[in-house]
mmCIF file of C-alpha atoms and ligand atoms in Angstrom:
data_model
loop_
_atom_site.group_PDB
_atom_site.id
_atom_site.type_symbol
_atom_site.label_atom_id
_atom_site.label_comp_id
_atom_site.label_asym_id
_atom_site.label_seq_id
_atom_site.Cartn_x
_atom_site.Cartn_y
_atom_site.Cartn_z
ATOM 1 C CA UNK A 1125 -8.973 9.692 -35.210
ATOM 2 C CA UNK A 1126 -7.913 7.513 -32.681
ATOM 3 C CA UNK A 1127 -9.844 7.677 -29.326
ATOM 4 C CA UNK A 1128 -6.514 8.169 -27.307
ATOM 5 C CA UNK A 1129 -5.185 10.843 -29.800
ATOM 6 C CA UNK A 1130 -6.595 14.352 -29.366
ATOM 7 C CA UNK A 1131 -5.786 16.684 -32.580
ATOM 8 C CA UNK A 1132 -7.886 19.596 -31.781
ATOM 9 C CA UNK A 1133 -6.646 22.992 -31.437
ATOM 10 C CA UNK A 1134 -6.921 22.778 -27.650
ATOM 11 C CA UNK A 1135 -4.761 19.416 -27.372
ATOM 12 C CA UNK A 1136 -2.083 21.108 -29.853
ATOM 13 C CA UNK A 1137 -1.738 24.444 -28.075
ATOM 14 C CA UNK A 1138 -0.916 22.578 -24.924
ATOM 15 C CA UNK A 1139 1.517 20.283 -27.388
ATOM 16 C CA UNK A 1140 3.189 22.919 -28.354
ATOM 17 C CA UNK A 1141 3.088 25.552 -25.273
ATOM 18 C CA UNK A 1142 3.680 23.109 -21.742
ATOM 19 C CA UNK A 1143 6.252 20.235 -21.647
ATOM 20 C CA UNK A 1144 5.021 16.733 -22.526
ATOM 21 C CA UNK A 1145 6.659 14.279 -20.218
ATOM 22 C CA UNK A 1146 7.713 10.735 -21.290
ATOM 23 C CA UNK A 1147 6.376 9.510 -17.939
ATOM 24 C CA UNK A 1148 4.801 10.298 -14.827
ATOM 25 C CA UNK A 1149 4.716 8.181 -12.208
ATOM 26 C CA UNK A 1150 2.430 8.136 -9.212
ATOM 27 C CA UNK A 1151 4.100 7.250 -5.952
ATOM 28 C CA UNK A 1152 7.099 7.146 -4.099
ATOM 29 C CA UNK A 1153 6.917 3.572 -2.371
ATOM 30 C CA UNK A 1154 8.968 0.717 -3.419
ATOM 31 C CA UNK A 1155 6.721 0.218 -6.628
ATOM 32 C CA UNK A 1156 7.232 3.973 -7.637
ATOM 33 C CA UNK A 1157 10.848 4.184 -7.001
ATOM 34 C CA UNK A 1158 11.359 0.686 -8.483
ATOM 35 C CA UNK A 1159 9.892 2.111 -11.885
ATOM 36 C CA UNK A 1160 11.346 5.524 -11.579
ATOM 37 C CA UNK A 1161 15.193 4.269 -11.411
ATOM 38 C CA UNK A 1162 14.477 1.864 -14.244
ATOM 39 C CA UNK A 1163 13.088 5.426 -16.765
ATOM 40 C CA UNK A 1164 15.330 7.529 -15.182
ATOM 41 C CA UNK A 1165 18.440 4.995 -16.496
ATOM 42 C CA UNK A 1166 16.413 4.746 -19.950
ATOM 43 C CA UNK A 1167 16.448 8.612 -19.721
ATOM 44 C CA UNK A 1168 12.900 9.187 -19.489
ATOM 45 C CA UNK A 1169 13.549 11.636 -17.335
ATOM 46 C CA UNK A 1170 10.331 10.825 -14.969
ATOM 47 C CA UNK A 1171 8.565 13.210 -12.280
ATOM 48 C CA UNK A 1172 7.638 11.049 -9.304
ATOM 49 C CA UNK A 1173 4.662 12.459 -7.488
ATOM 50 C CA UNK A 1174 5.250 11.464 -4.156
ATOM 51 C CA UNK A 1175 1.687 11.663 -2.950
ATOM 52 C CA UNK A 1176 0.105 11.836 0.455
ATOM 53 C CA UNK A 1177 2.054 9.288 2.113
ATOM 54 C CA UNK A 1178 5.483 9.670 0.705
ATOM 55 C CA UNK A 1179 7.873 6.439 0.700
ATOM 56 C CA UNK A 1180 4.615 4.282 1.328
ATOM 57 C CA UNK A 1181 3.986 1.681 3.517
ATOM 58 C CA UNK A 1182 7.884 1.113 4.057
ATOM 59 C CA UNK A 1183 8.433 4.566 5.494
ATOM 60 C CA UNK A 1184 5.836 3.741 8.391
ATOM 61 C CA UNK A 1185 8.223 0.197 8.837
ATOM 62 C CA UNK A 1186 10.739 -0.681 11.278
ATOM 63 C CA UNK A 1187 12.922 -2.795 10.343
ATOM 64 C CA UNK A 1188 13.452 -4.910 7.013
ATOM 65 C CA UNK A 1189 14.741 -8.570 7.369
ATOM 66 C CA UNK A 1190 13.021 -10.208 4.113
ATOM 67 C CA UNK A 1191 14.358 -7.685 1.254
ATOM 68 C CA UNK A 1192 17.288 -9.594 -0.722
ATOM 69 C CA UNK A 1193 20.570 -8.268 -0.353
ATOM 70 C CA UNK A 1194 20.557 -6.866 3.434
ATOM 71 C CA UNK A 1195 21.866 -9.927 5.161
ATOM 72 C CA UNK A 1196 21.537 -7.614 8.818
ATOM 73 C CA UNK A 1197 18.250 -6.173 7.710
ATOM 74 C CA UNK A 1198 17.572 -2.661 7.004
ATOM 75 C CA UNK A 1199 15.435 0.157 8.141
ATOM 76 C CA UNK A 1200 12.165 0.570 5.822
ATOM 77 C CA UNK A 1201 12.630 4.291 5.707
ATOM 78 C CA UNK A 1202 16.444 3.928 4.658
ATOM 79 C CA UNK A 1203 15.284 1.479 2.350
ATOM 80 C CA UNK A 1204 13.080 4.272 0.584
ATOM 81 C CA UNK A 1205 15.665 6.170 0.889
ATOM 82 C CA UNK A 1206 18.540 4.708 -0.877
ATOM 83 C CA UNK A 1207 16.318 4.114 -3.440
ATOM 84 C CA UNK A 1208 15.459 7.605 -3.882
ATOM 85 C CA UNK A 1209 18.870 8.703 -4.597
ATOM 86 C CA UNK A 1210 19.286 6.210 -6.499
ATOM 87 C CA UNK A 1211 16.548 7.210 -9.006
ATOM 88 C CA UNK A 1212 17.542 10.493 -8.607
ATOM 89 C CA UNK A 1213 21.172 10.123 -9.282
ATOM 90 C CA UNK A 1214 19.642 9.132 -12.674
ATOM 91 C CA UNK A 1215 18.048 12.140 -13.216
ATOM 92 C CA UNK A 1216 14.299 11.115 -12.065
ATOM 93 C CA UNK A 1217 12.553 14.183 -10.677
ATOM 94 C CA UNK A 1218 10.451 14.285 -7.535
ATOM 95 C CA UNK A 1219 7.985 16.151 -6.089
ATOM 96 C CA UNK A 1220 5.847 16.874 -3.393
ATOM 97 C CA UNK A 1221 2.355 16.901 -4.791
ATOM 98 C CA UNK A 1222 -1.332 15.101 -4.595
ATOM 99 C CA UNK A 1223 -3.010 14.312 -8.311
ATOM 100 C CA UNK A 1224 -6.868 16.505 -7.884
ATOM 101 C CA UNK A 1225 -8.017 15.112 -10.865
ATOM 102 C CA UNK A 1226 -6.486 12.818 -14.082
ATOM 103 C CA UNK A 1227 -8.114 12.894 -17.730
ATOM 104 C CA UNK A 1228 -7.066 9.546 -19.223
ATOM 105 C CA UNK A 1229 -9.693 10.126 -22.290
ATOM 106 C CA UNK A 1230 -7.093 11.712 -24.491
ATOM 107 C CA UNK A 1231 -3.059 11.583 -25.471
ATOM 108 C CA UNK A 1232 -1.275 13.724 -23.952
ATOM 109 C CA UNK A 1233 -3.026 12.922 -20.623
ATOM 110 C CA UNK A 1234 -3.586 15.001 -17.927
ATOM 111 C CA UNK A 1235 -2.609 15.126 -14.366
ATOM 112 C CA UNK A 1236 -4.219 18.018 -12.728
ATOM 113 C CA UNK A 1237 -1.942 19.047 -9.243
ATOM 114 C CA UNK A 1238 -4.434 22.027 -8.308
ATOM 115 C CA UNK A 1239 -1.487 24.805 -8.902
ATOM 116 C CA UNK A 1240 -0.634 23.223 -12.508
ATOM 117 C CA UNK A 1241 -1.349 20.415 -15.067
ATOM 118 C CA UNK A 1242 0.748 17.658 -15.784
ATOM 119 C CA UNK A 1243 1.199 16.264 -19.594
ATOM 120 C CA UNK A 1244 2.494 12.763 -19.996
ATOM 121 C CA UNK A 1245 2.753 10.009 -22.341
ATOM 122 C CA UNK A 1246 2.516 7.102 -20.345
ATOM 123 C CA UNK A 1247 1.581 7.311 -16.264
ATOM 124 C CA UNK A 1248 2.692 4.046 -13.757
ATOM 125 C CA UNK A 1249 -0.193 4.347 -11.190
ATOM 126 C CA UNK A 1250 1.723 2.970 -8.228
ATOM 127 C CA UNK A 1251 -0.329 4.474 -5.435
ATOM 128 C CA UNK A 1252 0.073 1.408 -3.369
ATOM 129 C CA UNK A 1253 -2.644 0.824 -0.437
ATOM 130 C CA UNK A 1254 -3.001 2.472 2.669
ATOM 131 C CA UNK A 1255 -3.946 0.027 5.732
ATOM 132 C CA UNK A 1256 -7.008 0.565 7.461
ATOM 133 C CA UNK A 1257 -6.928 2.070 11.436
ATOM 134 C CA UNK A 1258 -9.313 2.070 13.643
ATOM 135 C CA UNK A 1259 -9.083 5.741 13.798
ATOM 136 C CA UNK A 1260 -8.346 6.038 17.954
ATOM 137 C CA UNK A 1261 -6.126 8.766 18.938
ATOM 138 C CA UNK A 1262 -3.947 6.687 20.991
ATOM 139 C CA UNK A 1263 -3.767 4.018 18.054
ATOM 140 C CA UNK A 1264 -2.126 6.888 15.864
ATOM 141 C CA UNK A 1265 0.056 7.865 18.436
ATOM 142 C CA UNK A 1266 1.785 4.105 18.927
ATOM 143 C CA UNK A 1267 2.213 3.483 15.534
ATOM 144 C CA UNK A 1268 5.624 2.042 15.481
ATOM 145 C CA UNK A 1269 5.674 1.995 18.928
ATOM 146 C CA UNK A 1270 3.949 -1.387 19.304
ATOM 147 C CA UNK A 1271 0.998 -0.344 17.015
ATOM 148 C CA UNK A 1272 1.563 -1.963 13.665
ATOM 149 C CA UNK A 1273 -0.642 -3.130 10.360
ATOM 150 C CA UNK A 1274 2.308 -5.450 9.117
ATOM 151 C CA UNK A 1275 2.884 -8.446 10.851
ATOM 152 C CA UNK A 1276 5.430 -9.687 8.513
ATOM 153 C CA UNK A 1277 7.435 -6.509 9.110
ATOM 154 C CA UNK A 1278 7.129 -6.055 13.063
ATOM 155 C CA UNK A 1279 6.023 -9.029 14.695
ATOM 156 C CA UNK A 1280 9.647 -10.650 15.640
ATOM 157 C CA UNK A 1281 10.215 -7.767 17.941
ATOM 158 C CA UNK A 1282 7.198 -9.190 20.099
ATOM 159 C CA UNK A 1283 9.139 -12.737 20.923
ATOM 160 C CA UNK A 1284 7.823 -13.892 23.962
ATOM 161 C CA UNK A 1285 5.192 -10.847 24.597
ATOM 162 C CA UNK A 1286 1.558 -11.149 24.528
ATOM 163 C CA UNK A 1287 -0.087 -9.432 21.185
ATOM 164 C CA UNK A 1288 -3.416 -8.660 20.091
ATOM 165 C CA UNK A 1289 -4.630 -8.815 16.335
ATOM 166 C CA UNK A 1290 -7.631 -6.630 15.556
ATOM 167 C CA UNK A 1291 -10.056 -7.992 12.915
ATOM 168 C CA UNK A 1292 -12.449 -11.085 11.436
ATOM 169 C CA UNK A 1293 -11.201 -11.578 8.058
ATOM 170 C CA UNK A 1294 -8.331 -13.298 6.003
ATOM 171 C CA UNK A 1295 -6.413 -10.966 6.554
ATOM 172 C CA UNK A 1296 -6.293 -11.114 10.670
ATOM 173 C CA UNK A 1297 -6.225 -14.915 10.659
ATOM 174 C CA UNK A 1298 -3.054 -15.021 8.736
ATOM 175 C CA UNK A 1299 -1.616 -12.489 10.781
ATOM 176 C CA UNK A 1300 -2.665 -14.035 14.279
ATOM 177 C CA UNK A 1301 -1.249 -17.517 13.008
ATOM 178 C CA UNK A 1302 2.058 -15.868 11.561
ATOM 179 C CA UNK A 1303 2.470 -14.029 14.996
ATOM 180 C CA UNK A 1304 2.441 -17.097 17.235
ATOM 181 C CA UNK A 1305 5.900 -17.640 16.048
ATOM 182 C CA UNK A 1306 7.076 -15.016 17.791
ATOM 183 C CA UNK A 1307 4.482 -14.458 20.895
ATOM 184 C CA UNK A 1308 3.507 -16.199 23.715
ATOM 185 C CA UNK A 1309 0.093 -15.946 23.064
ATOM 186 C CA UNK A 1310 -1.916 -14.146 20.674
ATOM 187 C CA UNK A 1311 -5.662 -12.676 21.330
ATOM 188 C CA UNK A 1312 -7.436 -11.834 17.892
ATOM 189 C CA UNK A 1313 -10.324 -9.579 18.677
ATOM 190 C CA UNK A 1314 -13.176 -9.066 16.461
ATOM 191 C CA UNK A 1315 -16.041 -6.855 16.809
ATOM 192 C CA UNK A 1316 -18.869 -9.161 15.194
ATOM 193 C CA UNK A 1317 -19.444 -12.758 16.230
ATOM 194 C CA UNK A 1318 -19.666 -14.252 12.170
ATOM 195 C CA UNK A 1319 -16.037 -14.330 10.500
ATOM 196 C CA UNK A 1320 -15.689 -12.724 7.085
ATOM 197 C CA UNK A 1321 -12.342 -15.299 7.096
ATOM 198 C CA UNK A 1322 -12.488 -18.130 5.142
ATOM 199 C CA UNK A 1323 -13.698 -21.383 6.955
ATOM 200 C CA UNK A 1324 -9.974 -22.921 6.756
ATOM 201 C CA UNK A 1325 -8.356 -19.830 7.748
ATOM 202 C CA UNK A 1326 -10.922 -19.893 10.536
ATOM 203 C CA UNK A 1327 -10.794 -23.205 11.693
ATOM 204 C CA UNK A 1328 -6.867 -23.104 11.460
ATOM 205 C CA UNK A 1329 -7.081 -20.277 13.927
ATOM 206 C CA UNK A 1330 -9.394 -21.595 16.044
ATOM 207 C CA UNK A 1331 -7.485 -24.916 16.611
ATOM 208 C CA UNK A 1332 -4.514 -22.879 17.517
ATOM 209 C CA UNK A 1333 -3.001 -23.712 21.139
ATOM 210 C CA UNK A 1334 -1.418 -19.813 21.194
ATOM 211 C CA UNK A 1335 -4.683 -18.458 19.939
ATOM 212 C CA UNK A 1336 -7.688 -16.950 21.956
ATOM 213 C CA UNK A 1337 -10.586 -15.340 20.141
ATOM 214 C CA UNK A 1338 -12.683 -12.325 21.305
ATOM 215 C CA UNK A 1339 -15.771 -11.670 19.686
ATOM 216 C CA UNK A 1340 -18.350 -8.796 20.139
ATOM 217 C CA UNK A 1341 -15.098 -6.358 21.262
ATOM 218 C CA UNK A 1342 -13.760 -3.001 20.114
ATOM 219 C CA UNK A 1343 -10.861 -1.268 21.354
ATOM 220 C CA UNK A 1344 -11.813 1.392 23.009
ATOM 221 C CA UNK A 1345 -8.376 2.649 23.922
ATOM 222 C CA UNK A 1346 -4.804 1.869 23.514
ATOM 223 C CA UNK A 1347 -2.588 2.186 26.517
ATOM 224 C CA UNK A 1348 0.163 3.860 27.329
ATOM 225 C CA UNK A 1349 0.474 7.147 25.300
ATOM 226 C CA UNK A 1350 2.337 8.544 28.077
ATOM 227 C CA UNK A 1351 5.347 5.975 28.173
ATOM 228 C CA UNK A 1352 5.284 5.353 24.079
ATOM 229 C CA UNK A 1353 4.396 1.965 24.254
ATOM 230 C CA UNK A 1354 1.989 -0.486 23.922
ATOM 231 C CA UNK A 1355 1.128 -1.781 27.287
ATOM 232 C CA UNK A 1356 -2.274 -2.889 27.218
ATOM 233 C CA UNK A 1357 -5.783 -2.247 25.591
ATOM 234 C CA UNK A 1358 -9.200 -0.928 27.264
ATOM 235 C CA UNK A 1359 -11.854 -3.266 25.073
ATOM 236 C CA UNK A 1360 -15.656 -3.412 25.070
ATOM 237 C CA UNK A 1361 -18.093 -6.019 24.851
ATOM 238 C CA UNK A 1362 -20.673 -4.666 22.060
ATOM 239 C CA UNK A 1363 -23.595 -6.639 23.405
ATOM 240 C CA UNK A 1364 -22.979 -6.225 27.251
ATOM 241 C CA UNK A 1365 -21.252 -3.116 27.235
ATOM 242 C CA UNK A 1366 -19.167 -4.409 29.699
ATOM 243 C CA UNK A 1367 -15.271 -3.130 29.705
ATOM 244 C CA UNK A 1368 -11.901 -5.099 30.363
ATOM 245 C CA UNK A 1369 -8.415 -4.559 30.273
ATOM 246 C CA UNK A 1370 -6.069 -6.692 27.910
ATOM 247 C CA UNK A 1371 -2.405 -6.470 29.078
ATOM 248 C CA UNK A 1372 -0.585 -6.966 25.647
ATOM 249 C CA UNK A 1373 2.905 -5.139 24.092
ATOM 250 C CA UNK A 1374 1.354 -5.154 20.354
ATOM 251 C CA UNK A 1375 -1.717 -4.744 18.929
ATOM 252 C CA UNK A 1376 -1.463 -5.157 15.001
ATOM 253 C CA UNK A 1377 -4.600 -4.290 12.785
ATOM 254 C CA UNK A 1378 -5.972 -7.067 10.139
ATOM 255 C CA UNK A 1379 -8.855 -5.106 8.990
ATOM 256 C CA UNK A 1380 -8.099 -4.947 5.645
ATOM 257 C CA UNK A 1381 -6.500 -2.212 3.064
ATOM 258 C CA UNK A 1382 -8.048 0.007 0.914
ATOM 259 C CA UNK A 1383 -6.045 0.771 -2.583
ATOM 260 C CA UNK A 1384 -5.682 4.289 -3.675
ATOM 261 C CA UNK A 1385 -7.090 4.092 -6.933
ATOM 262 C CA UNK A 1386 -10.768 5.617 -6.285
ATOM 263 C CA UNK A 1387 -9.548 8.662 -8.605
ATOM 264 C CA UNK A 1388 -9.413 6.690 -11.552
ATOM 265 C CA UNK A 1389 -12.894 4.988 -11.160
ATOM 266 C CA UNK A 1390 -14.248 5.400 -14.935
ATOM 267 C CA UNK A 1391 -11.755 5.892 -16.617
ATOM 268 C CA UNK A 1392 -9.381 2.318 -15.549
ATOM 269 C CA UNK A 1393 -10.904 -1.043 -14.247
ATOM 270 C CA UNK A 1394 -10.812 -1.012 -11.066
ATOM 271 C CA UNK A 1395 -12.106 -4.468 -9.361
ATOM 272 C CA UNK A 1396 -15.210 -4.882 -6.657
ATOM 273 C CA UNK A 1397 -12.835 -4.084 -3.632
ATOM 274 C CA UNK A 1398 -11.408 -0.555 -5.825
ATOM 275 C CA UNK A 1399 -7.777 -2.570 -6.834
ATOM 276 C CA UNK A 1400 -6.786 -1.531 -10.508
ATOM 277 C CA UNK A 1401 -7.075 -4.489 -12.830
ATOM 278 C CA UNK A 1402 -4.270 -4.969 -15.173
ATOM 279 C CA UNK A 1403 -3.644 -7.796 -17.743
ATOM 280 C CA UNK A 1404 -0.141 -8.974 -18.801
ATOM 281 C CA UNK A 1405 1.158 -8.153 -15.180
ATOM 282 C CA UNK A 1406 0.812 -4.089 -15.417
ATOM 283 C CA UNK A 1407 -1.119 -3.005 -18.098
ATOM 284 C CA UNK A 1408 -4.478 -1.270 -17.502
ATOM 285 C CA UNK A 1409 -7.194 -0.871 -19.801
ATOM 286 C CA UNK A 1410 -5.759 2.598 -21.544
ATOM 287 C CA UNK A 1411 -2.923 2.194 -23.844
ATOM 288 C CA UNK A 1412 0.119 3.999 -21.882
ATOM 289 C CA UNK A 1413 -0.940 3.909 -18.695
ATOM 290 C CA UNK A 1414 0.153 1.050 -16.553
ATOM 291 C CA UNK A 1415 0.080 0.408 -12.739
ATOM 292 C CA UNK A 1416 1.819 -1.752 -10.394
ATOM 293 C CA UNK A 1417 2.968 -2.609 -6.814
ATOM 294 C CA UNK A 1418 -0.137 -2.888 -3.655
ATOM 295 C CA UNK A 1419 -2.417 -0.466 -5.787
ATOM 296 C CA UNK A 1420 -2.861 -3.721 -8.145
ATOM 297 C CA UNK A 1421 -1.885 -6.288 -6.341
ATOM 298 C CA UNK A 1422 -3.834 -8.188 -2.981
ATOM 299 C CA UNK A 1423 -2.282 -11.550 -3.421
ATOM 300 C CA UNK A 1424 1.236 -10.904 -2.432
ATOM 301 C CA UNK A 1425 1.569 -7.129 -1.080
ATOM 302 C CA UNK A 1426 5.522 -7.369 -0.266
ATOM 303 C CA UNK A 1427 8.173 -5.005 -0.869
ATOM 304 C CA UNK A 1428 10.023 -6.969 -3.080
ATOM 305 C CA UNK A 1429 6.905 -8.260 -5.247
ATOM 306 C CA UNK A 1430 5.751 -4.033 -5.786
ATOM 307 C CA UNK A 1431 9.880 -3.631 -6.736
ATOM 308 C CA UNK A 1432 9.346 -6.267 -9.130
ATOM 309 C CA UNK A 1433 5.897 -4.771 -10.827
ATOM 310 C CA UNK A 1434 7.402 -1.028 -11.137
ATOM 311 C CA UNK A 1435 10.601 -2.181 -12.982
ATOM 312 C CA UNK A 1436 8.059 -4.282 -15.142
ATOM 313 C CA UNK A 1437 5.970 -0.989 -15.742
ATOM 314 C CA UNK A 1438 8.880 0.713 -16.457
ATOM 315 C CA UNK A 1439 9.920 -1.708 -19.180
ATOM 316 C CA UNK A 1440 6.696 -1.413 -20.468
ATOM 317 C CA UNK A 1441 6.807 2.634 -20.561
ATOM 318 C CA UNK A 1442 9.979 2.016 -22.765
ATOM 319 C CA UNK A 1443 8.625 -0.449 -25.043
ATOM 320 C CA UNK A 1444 5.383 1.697 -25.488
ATOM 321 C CA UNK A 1445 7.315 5.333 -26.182
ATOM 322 C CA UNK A 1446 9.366 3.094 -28.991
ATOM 323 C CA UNK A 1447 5.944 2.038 -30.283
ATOM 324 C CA UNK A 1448 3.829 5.271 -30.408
ATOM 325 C CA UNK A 1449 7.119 7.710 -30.574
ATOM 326 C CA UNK A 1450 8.044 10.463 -28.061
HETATM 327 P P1 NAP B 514 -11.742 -8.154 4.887
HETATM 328 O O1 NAP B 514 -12.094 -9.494 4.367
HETATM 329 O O2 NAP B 514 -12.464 -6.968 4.365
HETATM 330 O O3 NAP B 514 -11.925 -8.213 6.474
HETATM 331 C C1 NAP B 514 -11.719 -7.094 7.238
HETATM 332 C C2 NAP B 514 -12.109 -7.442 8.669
HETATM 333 O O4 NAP B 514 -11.790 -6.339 9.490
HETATM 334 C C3 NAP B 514 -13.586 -7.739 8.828
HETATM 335 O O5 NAP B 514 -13.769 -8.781 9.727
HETATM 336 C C4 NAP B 514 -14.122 -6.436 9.398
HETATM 337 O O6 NAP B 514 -15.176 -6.610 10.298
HETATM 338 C C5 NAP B 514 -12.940 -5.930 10.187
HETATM 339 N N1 NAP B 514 -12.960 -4.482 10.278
HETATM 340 C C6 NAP B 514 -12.968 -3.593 9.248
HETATM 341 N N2 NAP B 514 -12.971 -2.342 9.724
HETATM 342 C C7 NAP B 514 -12.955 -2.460 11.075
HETATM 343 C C8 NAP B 514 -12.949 -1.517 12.126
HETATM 344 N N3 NAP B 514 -12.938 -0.199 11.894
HETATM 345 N N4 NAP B 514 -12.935 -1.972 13.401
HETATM 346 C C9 NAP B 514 -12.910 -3.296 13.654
HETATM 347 N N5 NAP B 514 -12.927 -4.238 12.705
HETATM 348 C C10 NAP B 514 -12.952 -3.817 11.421
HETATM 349 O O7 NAP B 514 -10.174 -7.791 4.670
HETATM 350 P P2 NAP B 514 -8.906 -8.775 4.644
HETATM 351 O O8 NAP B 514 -8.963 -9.732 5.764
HETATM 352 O O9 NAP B 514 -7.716 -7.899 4.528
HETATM 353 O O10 NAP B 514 -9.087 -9.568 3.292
HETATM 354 C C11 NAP B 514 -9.169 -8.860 2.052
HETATM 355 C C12 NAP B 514 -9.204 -9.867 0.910
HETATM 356 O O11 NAP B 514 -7.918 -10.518 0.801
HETATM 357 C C13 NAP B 514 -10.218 -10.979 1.152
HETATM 358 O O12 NAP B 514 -10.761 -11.328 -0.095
HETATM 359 C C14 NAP B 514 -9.396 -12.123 1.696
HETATM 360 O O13 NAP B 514 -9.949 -13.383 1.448
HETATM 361 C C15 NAP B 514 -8.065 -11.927 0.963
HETATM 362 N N6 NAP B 514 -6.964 -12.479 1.774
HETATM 363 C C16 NAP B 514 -6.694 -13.803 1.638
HETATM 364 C C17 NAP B 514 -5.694 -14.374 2.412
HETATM 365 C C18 NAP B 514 -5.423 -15.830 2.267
HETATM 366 O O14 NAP B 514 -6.162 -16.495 1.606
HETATM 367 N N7 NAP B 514 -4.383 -16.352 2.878
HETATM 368 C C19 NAP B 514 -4.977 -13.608 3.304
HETATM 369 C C20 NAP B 514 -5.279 -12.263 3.428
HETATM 370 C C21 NAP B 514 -6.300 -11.701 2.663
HETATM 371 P P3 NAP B 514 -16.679 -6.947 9.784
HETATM 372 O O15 NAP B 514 -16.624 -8.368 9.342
HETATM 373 O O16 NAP B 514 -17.527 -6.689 10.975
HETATM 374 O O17 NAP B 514 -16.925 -5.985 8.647
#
């Protein structure tokens, strides 16, 4: 018997009782919606669970400028959204749900929603990554209002204004360096004095005329809630416990993402920092499951790149029901 074929009377009850999908997809960000118009035109009729942050990191975006094909731009959420309909207008199915549980062990597998359970053939994982916060009340209310985790996506609005980038890693180096193409000057606060960044990322930064580093700081607040922007940030020195006031317009978090993968732990490879490993661009370690777009991917983490790895999981879906049969 083959391990990822379950015979028993259990498996064939539910074979012959629920619906069997062709695919099941797991997010509705530009990875997700990428595969689900590419099975929805193979008529695979997918169900798109559209998760705890539907649309993805896009929906949380202003505006687009580097997605081919909008020479003005276009708004991240509109982006999402004309993608929706279009998978939709193929017949892909959506809804609003959160996966509890998955059993990969077996064929058929086995989504488990809480109110029902899913059967599928083949599931594209494409749960993206959620960026980290620092978790202040007054950061979650200025998101999008000069609070922002993508530079890439919102740092031209900040030409000419002062910004702050929060973090000690990679990840905040790049962003300070990208940003000084847009600010004035850029103050990268970190809360530690040692770097996790790499030493050229660090020393790149630290040569930079538009850059001043803070170390030993947190952010304590973000100011102004009450006009709905960013004006300014209250920050602490960790060792002296002494407090300042940063007058800035932005302040863009660089501490890192965490994938949204931890549900499949033992049952997929997931790597040392939780992202799922694939091989041949989207396939995991189980036969029929495949993932694709941020929840794979920390090299490149753009819209267009997660567009690019759910149309190649949906391929793959395709080319693995016409091997195993529907
Ligand atoms: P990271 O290496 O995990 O660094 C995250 C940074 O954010 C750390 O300095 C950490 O501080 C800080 N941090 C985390 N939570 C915080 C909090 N609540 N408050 C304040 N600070 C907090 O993440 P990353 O920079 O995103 O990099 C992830 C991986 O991608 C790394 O392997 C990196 O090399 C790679 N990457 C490479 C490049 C490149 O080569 N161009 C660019 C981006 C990312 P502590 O140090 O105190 O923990």
């Amino acid at each position: 018997m083959s391990t990822h074929t379950d015979t028993t009377p259990h498996a064939q009850a539910h074979a012959n009782h629920d619906t069997i999908h062709d695919t099941v997809i797991l997010g509705s960000g530009c990875a997700g919606l990428t595969a689900a118009i590419y099975a929805a035109r193979a008529n695979l009729k997918p169900i798109v669970l559209e998760g705890h942050e539907p649309g993805g990191q896009l929906s949380i975006t202003t505006l687009v400028e580097n997605f081919p094909g909008w020479p003005e731009g276009i708004q991240g959420p509109q982006l999402i959204e004309n993608m929706k309909q279009q998978a939709a207008r193929f017949g892909a199915e959506f809804r609003m749900a959160h996966l509890v549980s998955v059993d990969l062990s077996k064929r058929p597998f086995a989504l488990n929603l809480g109110k029902e359970t899913l059967h599928t053939r083949t599931l594209v994982i494409a749960s993206g990554a959620s960026a980290r916060w620092l978790g202040l009340p007054s950061e979650q209310a200025l998101i999008g209002h000069g609070v922002s985790s993508c530079a890439t996506c919102d740092g031209f609005f900040f030409s000419g204004k002062e910004i702050a980038v929060i973090g000690g890693g990679d990840s905040a180096m790049e962003e300070a360096i990208f940003l000084t193409r847009f600010a004035s000057k850029v103050t990268l606060i970190h809360r530690r004095e040692q770097f996790r960044a790499s030493k050229i990322m660090l020393e790149r930064t630290l040569a930079h005329e538009k850059i001043r580093i803070l170390t030993n700081t947190t952010v304590d607040e973000v100011l102004d809630v009450s006009k709905k922007e960013v004006t300014g940030l209250k920050l602490r020195n960790v060792v002296t416990g002494e407090t300042s006031l940063l007058p800035v317009s932005a302040m863009f978090l660089g501490i890192g993402h965490e994938p949204n993968a931890k549900m499949f732990a033992g049952q997929i490879d997931l790597d040392d920092d939780g992202y799922v490993r694939t091989h041949n661009n989207v396939m995991t370690r189980v036969p029929g499951v495949f993932a694709c777009g941020d929840v794979q991917d920390r090299r490149y983490r753009q819209a267009i790149t997660a567009a690019g790895s759910g149309c190649m999981a949906a391929l793959e879906v395709e080319k693995f029901l016409e091997e195993h049969g529907r």
